Short mmCIF file of C-alpha atoms in Angstrom, two decimals:
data_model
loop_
_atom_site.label_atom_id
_atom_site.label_comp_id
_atom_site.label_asym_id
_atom_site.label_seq_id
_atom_site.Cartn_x
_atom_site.Cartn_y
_atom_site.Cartn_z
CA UNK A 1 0.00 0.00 0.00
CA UNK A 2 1.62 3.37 -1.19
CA UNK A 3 1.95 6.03 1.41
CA UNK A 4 -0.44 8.99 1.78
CA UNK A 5 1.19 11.72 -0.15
CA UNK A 6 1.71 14.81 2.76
CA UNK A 7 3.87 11.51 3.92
CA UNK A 8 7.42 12.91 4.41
CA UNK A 9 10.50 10.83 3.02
CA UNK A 10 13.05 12.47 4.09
CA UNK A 11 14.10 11.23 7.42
CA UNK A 12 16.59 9.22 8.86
CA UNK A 13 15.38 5.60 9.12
CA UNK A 14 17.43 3.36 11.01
CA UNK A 15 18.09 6.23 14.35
CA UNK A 16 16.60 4.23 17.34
CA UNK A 17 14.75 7.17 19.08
CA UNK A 18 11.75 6.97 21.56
CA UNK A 19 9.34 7.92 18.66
CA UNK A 20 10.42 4.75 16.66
CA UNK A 21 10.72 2.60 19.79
CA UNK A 22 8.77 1.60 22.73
CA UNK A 23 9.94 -1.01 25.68
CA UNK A 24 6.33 -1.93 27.34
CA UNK A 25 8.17 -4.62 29.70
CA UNK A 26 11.51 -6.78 29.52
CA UNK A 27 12.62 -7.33 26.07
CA UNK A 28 9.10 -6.64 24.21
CA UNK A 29 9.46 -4.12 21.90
CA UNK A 30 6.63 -2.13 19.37
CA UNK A 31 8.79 -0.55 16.39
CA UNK A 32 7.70 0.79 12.82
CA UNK A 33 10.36 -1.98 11.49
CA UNK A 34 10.58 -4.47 13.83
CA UNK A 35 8.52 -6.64 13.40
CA UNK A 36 9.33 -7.55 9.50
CA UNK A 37 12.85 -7.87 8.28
CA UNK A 38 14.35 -4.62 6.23
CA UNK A 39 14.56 -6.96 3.21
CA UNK A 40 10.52 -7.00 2.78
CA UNK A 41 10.06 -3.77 4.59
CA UNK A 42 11.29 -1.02 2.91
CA UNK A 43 11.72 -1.58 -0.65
CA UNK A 44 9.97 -3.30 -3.26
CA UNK A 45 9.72 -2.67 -7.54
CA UNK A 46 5.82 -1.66 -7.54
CA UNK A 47 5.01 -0.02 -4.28
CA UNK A 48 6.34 0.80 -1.29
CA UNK A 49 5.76 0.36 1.81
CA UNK A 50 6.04 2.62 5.18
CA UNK A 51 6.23 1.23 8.65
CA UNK A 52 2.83 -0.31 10.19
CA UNK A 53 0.99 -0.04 7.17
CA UNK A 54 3.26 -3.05 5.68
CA UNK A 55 1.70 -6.69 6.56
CA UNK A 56 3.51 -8.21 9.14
CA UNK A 57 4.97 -11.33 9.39
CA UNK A 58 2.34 -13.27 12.26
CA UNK A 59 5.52 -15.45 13.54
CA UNK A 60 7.13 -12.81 15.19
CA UNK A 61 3.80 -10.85 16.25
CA UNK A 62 3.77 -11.55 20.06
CA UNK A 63 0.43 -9.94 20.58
CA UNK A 64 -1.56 -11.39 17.22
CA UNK A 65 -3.83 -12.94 19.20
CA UNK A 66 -4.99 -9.65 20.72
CA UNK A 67 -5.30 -8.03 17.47
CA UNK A 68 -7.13 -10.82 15.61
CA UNK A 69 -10.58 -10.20 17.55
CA UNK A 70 -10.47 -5.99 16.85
CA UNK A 71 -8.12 -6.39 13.80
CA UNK A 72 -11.39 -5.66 11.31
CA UNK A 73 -12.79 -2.63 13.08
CA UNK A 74 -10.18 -0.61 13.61
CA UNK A 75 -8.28 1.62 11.13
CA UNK A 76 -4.83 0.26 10.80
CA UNK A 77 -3.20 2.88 12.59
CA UNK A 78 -4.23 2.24 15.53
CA UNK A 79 -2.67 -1.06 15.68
CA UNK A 80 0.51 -2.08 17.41
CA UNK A 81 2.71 -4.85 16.79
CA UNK A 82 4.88 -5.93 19.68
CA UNK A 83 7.94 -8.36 19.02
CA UNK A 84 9.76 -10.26 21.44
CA UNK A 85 13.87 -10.35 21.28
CA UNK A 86 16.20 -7.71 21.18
CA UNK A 87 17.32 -4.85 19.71
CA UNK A 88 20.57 -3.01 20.06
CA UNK A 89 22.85 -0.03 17.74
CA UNK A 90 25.99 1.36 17.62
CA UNK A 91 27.40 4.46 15.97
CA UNK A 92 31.00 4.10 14.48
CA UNK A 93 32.87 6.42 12.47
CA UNK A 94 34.85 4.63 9.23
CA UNK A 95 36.94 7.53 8.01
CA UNK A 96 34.81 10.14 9.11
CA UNK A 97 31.59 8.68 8.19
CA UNK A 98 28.91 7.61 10.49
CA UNK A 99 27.52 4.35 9.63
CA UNK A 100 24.82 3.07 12.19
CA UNK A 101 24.87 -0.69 12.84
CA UNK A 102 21.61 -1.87 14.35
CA UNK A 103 21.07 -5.83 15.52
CA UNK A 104 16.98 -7.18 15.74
CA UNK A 105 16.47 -10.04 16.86
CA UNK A 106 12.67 -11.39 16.94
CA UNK A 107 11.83 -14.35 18.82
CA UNK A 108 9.35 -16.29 16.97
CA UNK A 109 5.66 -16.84 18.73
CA UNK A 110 5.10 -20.45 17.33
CA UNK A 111 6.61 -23.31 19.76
CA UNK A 112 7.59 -21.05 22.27
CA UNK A 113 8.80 -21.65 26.00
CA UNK A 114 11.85 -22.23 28.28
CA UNK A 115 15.22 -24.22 27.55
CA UNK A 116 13.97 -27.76 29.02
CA UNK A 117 9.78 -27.17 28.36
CA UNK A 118 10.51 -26.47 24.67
CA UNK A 119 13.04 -28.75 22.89
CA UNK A 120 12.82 -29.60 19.59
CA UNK A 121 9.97 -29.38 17.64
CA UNK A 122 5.91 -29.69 17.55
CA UNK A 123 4.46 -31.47 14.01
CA UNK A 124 4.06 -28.48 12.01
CA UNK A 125 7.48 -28.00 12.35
CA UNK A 126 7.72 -25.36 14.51
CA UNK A 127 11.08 -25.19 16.68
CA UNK A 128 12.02 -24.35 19.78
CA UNK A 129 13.93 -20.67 20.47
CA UNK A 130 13.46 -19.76 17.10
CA UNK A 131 15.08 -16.85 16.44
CA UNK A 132 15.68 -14.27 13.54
CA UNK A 133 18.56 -11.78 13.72
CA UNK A 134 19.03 -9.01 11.40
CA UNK A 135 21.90 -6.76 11.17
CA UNK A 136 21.36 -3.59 9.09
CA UNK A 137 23.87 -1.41 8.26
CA UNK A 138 22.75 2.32 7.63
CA UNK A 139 25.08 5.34 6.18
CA UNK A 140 23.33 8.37 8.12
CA UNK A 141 25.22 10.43 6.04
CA UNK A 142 22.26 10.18 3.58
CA UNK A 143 19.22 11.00 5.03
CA UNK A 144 16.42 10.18 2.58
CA UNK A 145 14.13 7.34 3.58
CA UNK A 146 13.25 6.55 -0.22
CA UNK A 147 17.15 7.10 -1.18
CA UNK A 148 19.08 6.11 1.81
CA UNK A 149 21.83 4.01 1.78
CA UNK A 150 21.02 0.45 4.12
CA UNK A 151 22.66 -2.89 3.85
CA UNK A 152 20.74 -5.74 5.56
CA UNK A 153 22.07 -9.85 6.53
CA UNK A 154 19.32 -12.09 8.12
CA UNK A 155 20.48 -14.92 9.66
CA UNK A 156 18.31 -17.55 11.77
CA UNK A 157 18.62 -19.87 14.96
CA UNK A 158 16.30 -22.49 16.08
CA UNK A 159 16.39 -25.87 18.01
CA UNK A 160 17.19 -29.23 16.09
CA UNK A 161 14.11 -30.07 13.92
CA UNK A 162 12.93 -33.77 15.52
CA UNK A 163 11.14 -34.82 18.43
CA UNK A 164 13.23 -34.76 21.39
CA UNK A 165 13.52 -33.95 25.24
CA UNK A 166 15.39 -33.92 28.71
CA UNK A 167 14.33 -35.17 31.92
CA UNK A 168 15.36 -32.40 34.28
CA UNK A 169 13.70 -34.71 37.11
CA UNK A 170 16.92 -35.89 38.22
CA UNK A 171 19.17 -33.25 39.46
CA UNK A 172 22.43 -34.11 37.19
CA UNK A 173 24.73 -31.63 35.27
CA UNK A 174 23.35 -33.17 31.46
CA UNK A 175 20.30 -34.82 31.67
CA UNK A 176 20.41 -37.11 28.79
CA UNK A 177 18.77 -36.60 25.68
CA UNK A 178 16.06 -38.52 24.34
CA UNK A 179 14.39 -38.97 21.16
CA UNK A 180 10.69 -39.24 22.09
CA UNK A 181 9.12 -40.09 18.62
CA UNK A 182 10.41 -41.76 15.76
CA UNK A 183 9.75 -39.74 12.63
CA UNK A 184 11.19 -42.24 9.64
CA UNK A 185 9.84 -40.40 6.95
CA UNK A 186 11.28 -36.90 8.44
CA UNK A 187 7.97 -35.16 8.07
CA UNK A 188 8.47 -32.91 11.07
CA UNK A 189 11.85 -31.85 9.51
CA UNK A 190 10.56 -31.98 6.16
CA UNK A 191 7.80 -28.84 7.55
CA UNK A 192 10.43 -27.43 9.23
CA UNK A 193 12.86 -26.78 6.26
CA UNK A 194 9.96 -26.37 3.78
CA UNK A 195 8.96 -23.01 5.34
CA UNK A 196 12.28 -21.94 5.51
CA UNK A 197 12.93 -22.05 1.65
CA UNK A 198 9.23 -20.12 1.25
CA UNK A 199 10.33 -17.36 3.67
CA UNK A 200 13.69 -17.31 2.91
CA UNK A 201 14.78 -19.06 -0.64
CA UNK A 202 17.24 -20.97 -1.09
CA UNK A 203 20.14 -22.22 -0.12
CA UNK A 204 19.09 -23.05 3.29
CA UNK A 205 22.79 -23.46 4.90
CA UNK A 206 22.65 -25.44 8.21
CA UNK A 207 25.41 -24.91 10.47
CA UNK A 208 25.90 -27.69 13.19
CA UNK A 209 27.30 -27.06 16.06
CA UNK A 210 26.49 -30.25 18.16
CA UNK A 211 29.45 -32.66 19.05
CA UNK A 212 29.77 -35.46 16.68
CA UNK A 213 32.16 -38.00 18.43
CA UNK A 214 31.56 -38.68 22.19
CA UNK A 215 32.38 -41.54 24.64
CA UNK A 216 29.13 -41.72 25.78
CA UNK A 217 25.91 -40.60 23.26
CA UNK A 218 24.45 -37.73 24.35
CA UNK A 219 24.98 -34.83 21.63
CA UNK A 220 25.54 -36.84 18.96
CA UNK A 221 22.11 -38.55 19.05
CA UNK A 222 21.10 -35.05 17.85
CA UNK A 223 24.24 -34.76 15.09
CA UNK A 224 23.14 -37.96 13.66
CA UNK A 225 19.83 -36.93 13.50
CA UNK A 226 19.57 -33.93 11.91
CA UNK A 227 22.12 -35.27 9.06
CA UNK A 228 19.99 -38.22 7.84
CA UNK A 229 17.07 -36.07 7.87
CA UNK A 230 18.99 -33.68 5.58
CA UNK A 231 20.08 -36.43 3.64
CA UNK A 232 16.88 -37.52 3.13
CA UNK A 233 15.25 -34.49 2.20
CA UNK A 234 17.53 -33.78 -0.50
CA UNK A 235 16.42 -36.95 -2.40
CA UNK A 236 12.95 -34.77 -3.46
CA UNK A 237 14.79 -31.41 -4.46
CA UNK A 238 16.49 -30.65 -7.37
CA UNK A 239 19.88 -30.16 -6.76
CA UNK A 240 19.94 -26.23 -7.21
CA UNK A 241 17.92 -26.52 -4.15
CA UNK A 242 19.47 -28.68 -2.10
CA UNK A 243 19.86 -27.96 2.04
CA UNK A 244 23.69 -27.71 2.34
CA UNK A 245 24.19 -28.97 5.42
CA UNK A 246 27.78 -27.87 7.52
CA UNK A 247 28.83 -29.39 10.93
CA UNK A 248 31.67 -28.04 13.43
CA UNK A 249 32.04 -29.41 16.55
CA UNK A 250 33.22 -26.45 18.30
CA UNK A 251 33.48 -27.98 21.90
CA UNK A 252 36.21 -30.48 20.60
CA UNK A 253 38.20 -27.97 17.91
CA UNK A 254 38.40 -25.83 20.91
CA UNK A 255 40.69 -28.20 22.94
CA UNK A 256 44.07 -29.09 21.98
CA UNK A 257 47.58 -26.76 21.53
CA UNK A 258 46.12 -25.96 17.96
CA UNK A 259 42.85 -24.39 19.02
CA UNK A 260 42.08 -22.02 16.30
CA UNK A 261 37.79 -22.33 16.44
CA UNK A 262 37.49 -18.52 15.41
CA UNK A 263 39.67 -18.82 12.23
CA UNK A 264 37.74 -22.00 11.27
CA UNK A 265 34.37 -20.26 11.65
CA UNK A 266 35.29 -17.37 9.82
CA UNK A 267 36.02 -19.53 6.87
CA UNK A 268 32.73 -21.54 7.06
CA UNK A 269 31.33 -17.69 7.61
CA UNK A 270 32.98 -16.72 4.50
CA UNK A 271 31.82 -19.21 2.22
CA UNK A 272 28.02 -19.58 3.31
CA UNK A 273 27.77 -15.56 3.13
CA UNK A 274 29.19 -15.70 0.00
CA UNK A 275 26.07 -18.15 -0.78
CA UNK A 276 23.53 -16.31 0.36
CA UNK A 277 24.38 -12.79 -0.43
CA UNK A 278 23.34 -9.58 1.47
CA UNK A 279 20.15 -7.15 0.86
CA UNK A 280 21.71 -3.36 -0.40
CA UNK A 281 19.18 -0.57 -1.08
CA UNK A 282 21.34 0.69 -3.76
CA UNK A 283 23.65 -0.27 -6.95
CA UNK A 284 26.83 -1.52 -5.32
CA UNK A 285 30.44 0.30 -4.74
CA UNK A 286 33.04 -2.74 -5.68
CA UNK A 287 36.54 -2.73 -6.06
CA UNK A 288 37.22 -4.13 -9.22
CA UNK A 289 39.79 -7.07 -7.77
CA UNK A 290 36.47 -8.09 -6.04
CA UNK A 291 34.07 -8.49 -8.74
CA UNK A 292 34.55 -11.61 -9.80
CA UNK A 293 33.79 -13.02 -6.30
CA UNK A 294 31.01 -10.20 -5.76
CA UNK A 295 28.86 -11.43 -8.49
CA UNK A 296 28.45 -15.14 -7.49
CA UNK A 297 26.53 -14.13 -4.78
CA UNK A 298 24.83 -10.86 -5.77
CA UNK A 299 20.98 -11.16 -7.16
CA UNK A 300 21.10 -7.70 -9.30
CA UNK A 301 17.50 -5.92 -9.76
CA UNK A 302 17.02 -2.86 -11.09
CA UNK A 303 18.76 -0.42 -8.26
CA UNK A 304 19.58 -3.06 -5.32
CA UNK A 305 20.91 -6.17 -4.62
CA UNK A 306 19.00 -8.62 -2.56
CA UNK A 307 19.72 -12.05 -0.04
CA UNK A 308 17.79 -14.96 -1.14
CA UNK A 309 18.41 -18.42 1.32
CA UNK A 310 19.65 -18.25 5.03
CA UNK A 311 21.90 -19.60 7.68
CA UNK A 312 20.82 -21.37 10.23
CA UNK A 313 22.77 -22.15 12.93
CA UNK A 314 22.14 -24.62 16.25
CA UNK A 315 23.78 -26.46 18.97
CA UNK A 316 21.87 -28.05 21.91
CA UNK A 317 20.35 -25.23 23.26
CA UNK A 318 20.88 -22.64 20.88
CA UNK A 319 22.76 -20.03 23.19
CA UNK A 320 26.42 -20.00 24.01
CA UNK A 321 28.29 -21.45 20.99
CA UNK A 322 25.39 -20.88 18.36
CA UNK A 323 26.32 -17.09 19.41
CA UNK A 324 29.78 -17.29 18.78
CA UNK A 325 29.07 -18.35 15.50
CA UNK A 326 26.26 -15.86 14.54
CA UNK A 327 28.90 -13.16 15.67
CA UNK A 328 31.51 -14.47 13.31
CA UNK A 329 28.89 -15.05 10.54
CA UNK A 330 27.58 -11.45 11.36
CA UNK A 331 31.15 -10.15 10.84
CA UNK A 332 32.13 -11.34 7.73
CA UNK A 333 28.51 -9.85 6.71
CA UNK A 334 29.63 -6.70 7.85
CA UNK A 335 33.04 -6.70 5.75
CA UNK A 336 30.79 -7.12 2.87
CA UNK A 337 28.49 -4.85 3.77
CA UNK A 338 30.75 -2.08 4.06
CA UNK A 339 32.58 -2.74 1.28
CA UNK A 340 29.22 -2.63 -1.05
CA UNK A 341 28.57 0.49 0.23
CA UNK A 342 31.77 2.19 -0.40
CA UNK A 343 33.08 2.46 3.02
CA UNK A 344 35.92 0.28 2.94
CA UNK A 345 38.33 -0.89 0.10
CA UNK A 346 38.11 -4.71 0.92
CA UNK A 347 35.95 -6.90 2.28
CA UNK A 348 38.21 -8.43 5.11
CA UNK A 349 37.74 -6.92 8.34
CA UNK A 350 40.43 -7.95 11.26
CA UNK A 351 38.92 -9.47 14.58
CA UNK A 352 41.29 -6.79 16.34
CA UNK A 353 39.16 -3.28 15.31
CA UNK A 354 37.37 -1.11 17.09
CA UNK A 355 34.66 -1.56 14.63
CA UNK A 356 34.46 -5.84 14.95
CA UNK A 357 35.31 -5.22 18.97
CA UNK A 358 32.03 -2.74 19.01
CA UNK A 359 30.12 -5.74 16.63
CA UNK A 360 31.07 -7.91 19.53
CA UNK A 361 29.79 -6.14 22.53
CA UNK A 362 26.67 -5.83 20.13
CA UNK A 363 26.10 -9.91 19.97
CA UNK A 364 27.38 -10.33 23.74
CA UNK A 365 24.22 -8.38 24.66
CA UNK A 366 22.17 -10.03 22.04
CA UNK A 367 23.31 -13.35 23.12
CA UNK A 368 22.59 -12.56 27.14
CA UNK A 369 18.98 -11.12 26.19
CA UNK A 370 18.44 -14.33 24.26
CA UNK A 371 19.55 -16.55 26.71
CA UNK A 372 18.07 -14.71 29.55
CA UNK A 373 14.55 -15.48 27.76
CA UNK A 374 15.03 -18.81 27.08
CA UNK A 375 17.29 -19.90 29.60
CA UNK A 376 17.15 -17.96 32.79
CA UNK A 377 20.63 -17.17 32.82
CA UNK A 378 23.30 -15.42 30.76
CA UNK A 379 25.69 -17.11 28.44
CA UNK A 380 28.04 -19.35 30.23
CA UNK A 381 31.02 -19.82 27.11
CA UNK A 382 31.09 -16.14 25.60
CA UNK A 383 32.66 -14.99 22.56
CA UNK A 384 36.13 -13.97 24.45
CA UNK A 385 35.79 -18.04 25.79
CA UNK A 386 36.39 -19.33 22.26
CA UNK A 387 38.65 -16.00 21.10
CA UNK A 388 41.17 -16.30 23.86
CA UNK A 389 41.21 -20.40 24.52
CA UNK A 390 43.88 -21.23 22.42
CA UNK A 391 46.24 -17.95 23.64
CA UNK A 392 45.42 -18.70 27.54
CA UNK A 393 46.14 -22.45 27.11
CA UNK A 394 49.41 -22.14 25.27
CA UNK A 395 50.79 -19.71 27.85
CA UNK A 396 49.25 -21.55 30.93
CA UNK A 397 51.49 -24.18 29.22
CA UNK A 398 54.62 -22.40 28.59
CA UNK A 399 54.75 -21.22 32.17
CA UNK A 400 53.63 -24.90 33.97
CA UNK A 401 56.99 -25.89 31.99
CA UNK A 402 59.03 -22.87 32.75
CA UNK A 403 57.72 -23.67 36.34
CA UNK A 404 58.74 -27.02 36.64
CA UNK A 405 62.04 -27.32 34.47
CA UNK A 406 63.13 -23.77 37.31
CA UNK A 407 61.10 -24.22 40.20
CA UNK A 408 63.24 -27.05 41.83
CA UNK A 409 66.53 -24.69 42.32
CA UNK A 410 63.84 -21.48 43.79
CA UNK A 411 64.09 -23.22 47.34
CA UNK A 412 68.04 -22.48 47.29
CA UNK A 413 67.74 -19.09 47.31
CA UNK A 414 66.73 -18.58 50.20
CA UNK A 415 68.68 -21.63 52.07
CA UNK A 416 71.50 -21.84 50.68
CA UNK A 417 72.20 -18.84 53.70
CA UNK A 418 70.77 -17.69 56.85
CA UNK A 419 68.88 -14.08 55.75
CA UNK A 420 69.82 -10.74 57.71
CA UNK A 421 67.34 -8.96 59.73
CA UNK A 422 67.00 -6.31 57.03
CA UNK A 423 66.74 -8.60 54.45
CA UNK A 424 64.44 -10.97 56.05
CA UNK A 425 61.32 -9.76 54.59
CA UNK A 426 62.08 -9.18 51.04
CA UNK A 427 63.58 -12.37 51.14
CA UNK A 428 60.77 -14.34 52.58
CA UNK A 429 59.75 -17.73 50.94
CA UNK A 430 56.67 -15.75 49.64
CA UNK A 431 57.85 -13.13 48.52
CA UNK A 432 60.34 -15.14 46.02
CA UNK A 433 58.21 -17.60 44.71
CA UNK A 434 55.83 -15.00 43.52
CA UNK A 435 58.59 -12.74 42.25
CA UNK A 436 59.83 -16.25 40.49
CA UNK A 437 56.31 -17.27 39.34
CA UNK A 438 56.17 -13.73 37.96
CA UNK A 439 59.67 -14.03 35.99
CA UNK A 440 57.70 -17.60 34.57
CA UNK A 441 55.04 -15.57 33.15
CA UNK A 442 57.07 -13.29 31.49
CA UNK A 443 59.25 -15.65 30.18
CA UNK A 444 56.14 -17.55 28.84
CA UNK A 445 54.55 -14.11 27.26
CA UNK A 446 57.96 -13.12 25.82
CA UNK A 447 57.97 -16.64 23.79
CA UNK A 448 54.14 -16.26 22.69
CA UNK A 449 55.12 -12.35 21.14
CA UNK A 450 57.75 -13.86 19.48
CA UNK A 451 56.21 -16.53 18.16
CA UNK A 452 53.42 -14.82 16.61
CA UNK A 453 55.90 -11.90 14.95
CA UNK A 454 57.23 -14.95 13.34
CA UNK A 455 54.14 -16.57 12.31
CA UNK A 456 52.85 -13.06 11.16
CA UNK A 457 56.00 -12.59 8.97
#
């Protein structure tokens, strides 16, 4: 439906101000964009639409059933649609020029509950802590509604597609996972993945973050599940469509001296983004070395560039590591972002910016609202868990072995002689196995620096 024509266009767009946002209660939120993603929102070839006067998307409409009985006699804008997640911006400056980056998330309505209640999913496949995040990307150096320059990367989360539970009767750490109803013709999953590719497109990119190899089953029951449904799936679609289905066991790459989970992610990152594409409300700025990878991904209309397919990522519950590796998927989005719309030269951005550490603190409070809701509790294993495992384990190494190749001859230096009265307290055993333990550390950091100037060179 085409705006009214005394309508004004020219106004910023993505500013969160209290006119454009209202918190009725903890994490509910009523906002003129929220509740549909930016993609369907704002721009279309025949019309366009404005705010509440677009159609909603009823998943992610935590109050439909309150507007369903007065929906019909009451002019539309009086209506309010409320959405459940979170929403959070930052303002950085690239060279001078503002660039708002706003994260949505919106919970979805169907299948909803707590981590333990809701696992899994109900027959019309409908999953548990469903969640759709969208990171827009907004110069505010152009303030025209109609003409403004936005970027836009949707990305999903949800619980494994089967029929599965807990028992949290007995008080133990992991209650064990069981599969409650065998599904052998994967219709559950098969509803599941079906609405996906009519909201979405395709590819649908799964990203798998459930331990594959365990002593004792637990995760893996899931793993295995969720690939032979896949597997099965893609017997009825042609290949063009086909669910491409990725799995990382992050829990186990993240052990070992060779830890390096972030670096792997950003590759899978890479090459699913690269799949899907990103939404741009405009032509795109590319530097020419870049085309030729630019274009695989790009769908070109007639002044924009759209996303067509998803990623959606899951572990058990859907909170600590899935949100590691929606950050690192949401930062490679942002390289590309920026780079379509001029900002930047390349599409690489560095994990050590200001602009990927302010991303971060962004999906830290995204993943602690999300968890709160679902959980109860904030994330346990954050983002800095799986960015500074490998460094902390390598030096907690170096100085164990600094420790005990050294520690042996420490005792001797304070009895190989009798200490003066003066000297009695700076000498104390104390005081020289911390000032030793100290030297360790040092030693140990000195070794790591050097290491990585090596490595770097």
């Amino acid at each position: 439906m085409a705006p009214p024509k005394h309508i004004q266009t020219d106004m910023p767009a993505c500013t969160l101000d209290s006119s454009e946002v209202t918190e009725d209660s903890d994490d509910f939120f009523n906002m003129w964009t929220s509740h549909k993603d930016w993609q369907k929102n704002g721009y279309s070839d025949k019309t366009i639409d404005y705010g509440i006067r677009s159609n909603p998307h009823r998943r992610f409409v935590w109050n439909s059933h309150l507007l369903d009985t007065v929906e019909k006699n009451l002019h539309r804008d009086w209506l309010l649609y409320i959405i459940h997640g979170f929403i959070g911006q930052s303002n950085v400056s690239v060279f001078g020029r503002s660039m708002f980056i706003t994260i949505i998330a919106r919970r979805s309505n169907k299948y909803a509950g707590t981590r333990f209640l809701k696992r899994g999913a109900n027959f019309n496949g409908d999953v548990a802590n469903e969640v759709e995040t969208e990171q827009i990307v907004h110069d505010s150096g152009v303030s025209s509604l109609n003409n403004g320059h936005f970027s836009s990367f949707v990305q999903l989360r949800g619980s494994v597609p089967a029929h599965w539970s807990q028992d949290v009767s007995k008080m133990v750490p992991k209650p064990t996972i069981t599969i409650d109803l065998s599904d052998p013709y994967v219709e559950t999953a098969g509803e599941h993945f079906n609405g996906l590719l009519k909201r979405y497109g395709s590819p649908t990119i799964i990203l798998n973050l459930v331990k594959k190899r365990e002593k004792k089953k637990h995760e893996s029951t899931l793993s295995d599940g969720i690939y032979t449904s896949v597997k099965y799936l893609n017997q009825f679609l042609p290949p063009e469509y086909h669910i491409q289905y990725i799995s990382f066991d992050m829990a186990r790459k993240n052990k070992g001296k060779e830890a390096n989970v972030m670096g792997r992610l950003a590759n899978i990152a890479n090459t699913a983004v690269l799949k899907t594409g990103i939404f741009l409300s405009l032509h795109p700025y590319y530097n020419k070395n870049q085309v030729s990878n630019i274009k695989k991904f790009h769908i070109f209309t007639k002044n924009k560039t759209l996303q067509t397919g998803v990623i959606r990522t899951n572990c058990v519950d859907c909170l600590d590591r899935t949100n590691t590796a929606q950050f690192v998927i949401g930062k490679c989005a942002l390289g590309y972002q920026l780079h379509a719309l001029g900002i930047l030269n390349s599409s690489q951005l560095e994990f050590d910016t200001d602009c990927v550490r302010m991303l971060e603190e962004l999906y830290e409070d995204h993943g602690d609202t999300l968890a709160l809701q679902y959980g109860g509790s904030q994330l346990v294993h954050r983002i800095k868990t799986y960015r500074g495992e490998s460094w902390l384990l390598q030096a907690r190494m170096m100085i164990e072995h600094e420790w005990e190749s050294k520690a042996p001859q420490a005792p001797e230096t304070y009895t190989s002689a009798q200490p003066s009265s003066e000297s009695k307290k700076a000498n104390s055993p104390l005081v020289l196995y911390r000032a030793f333990y100290n030297q360790c550390i040092n030693n140990a950091l000195l070794s790591l620096s050097e290491k990585a100037e090596s490595s770097s060179i």
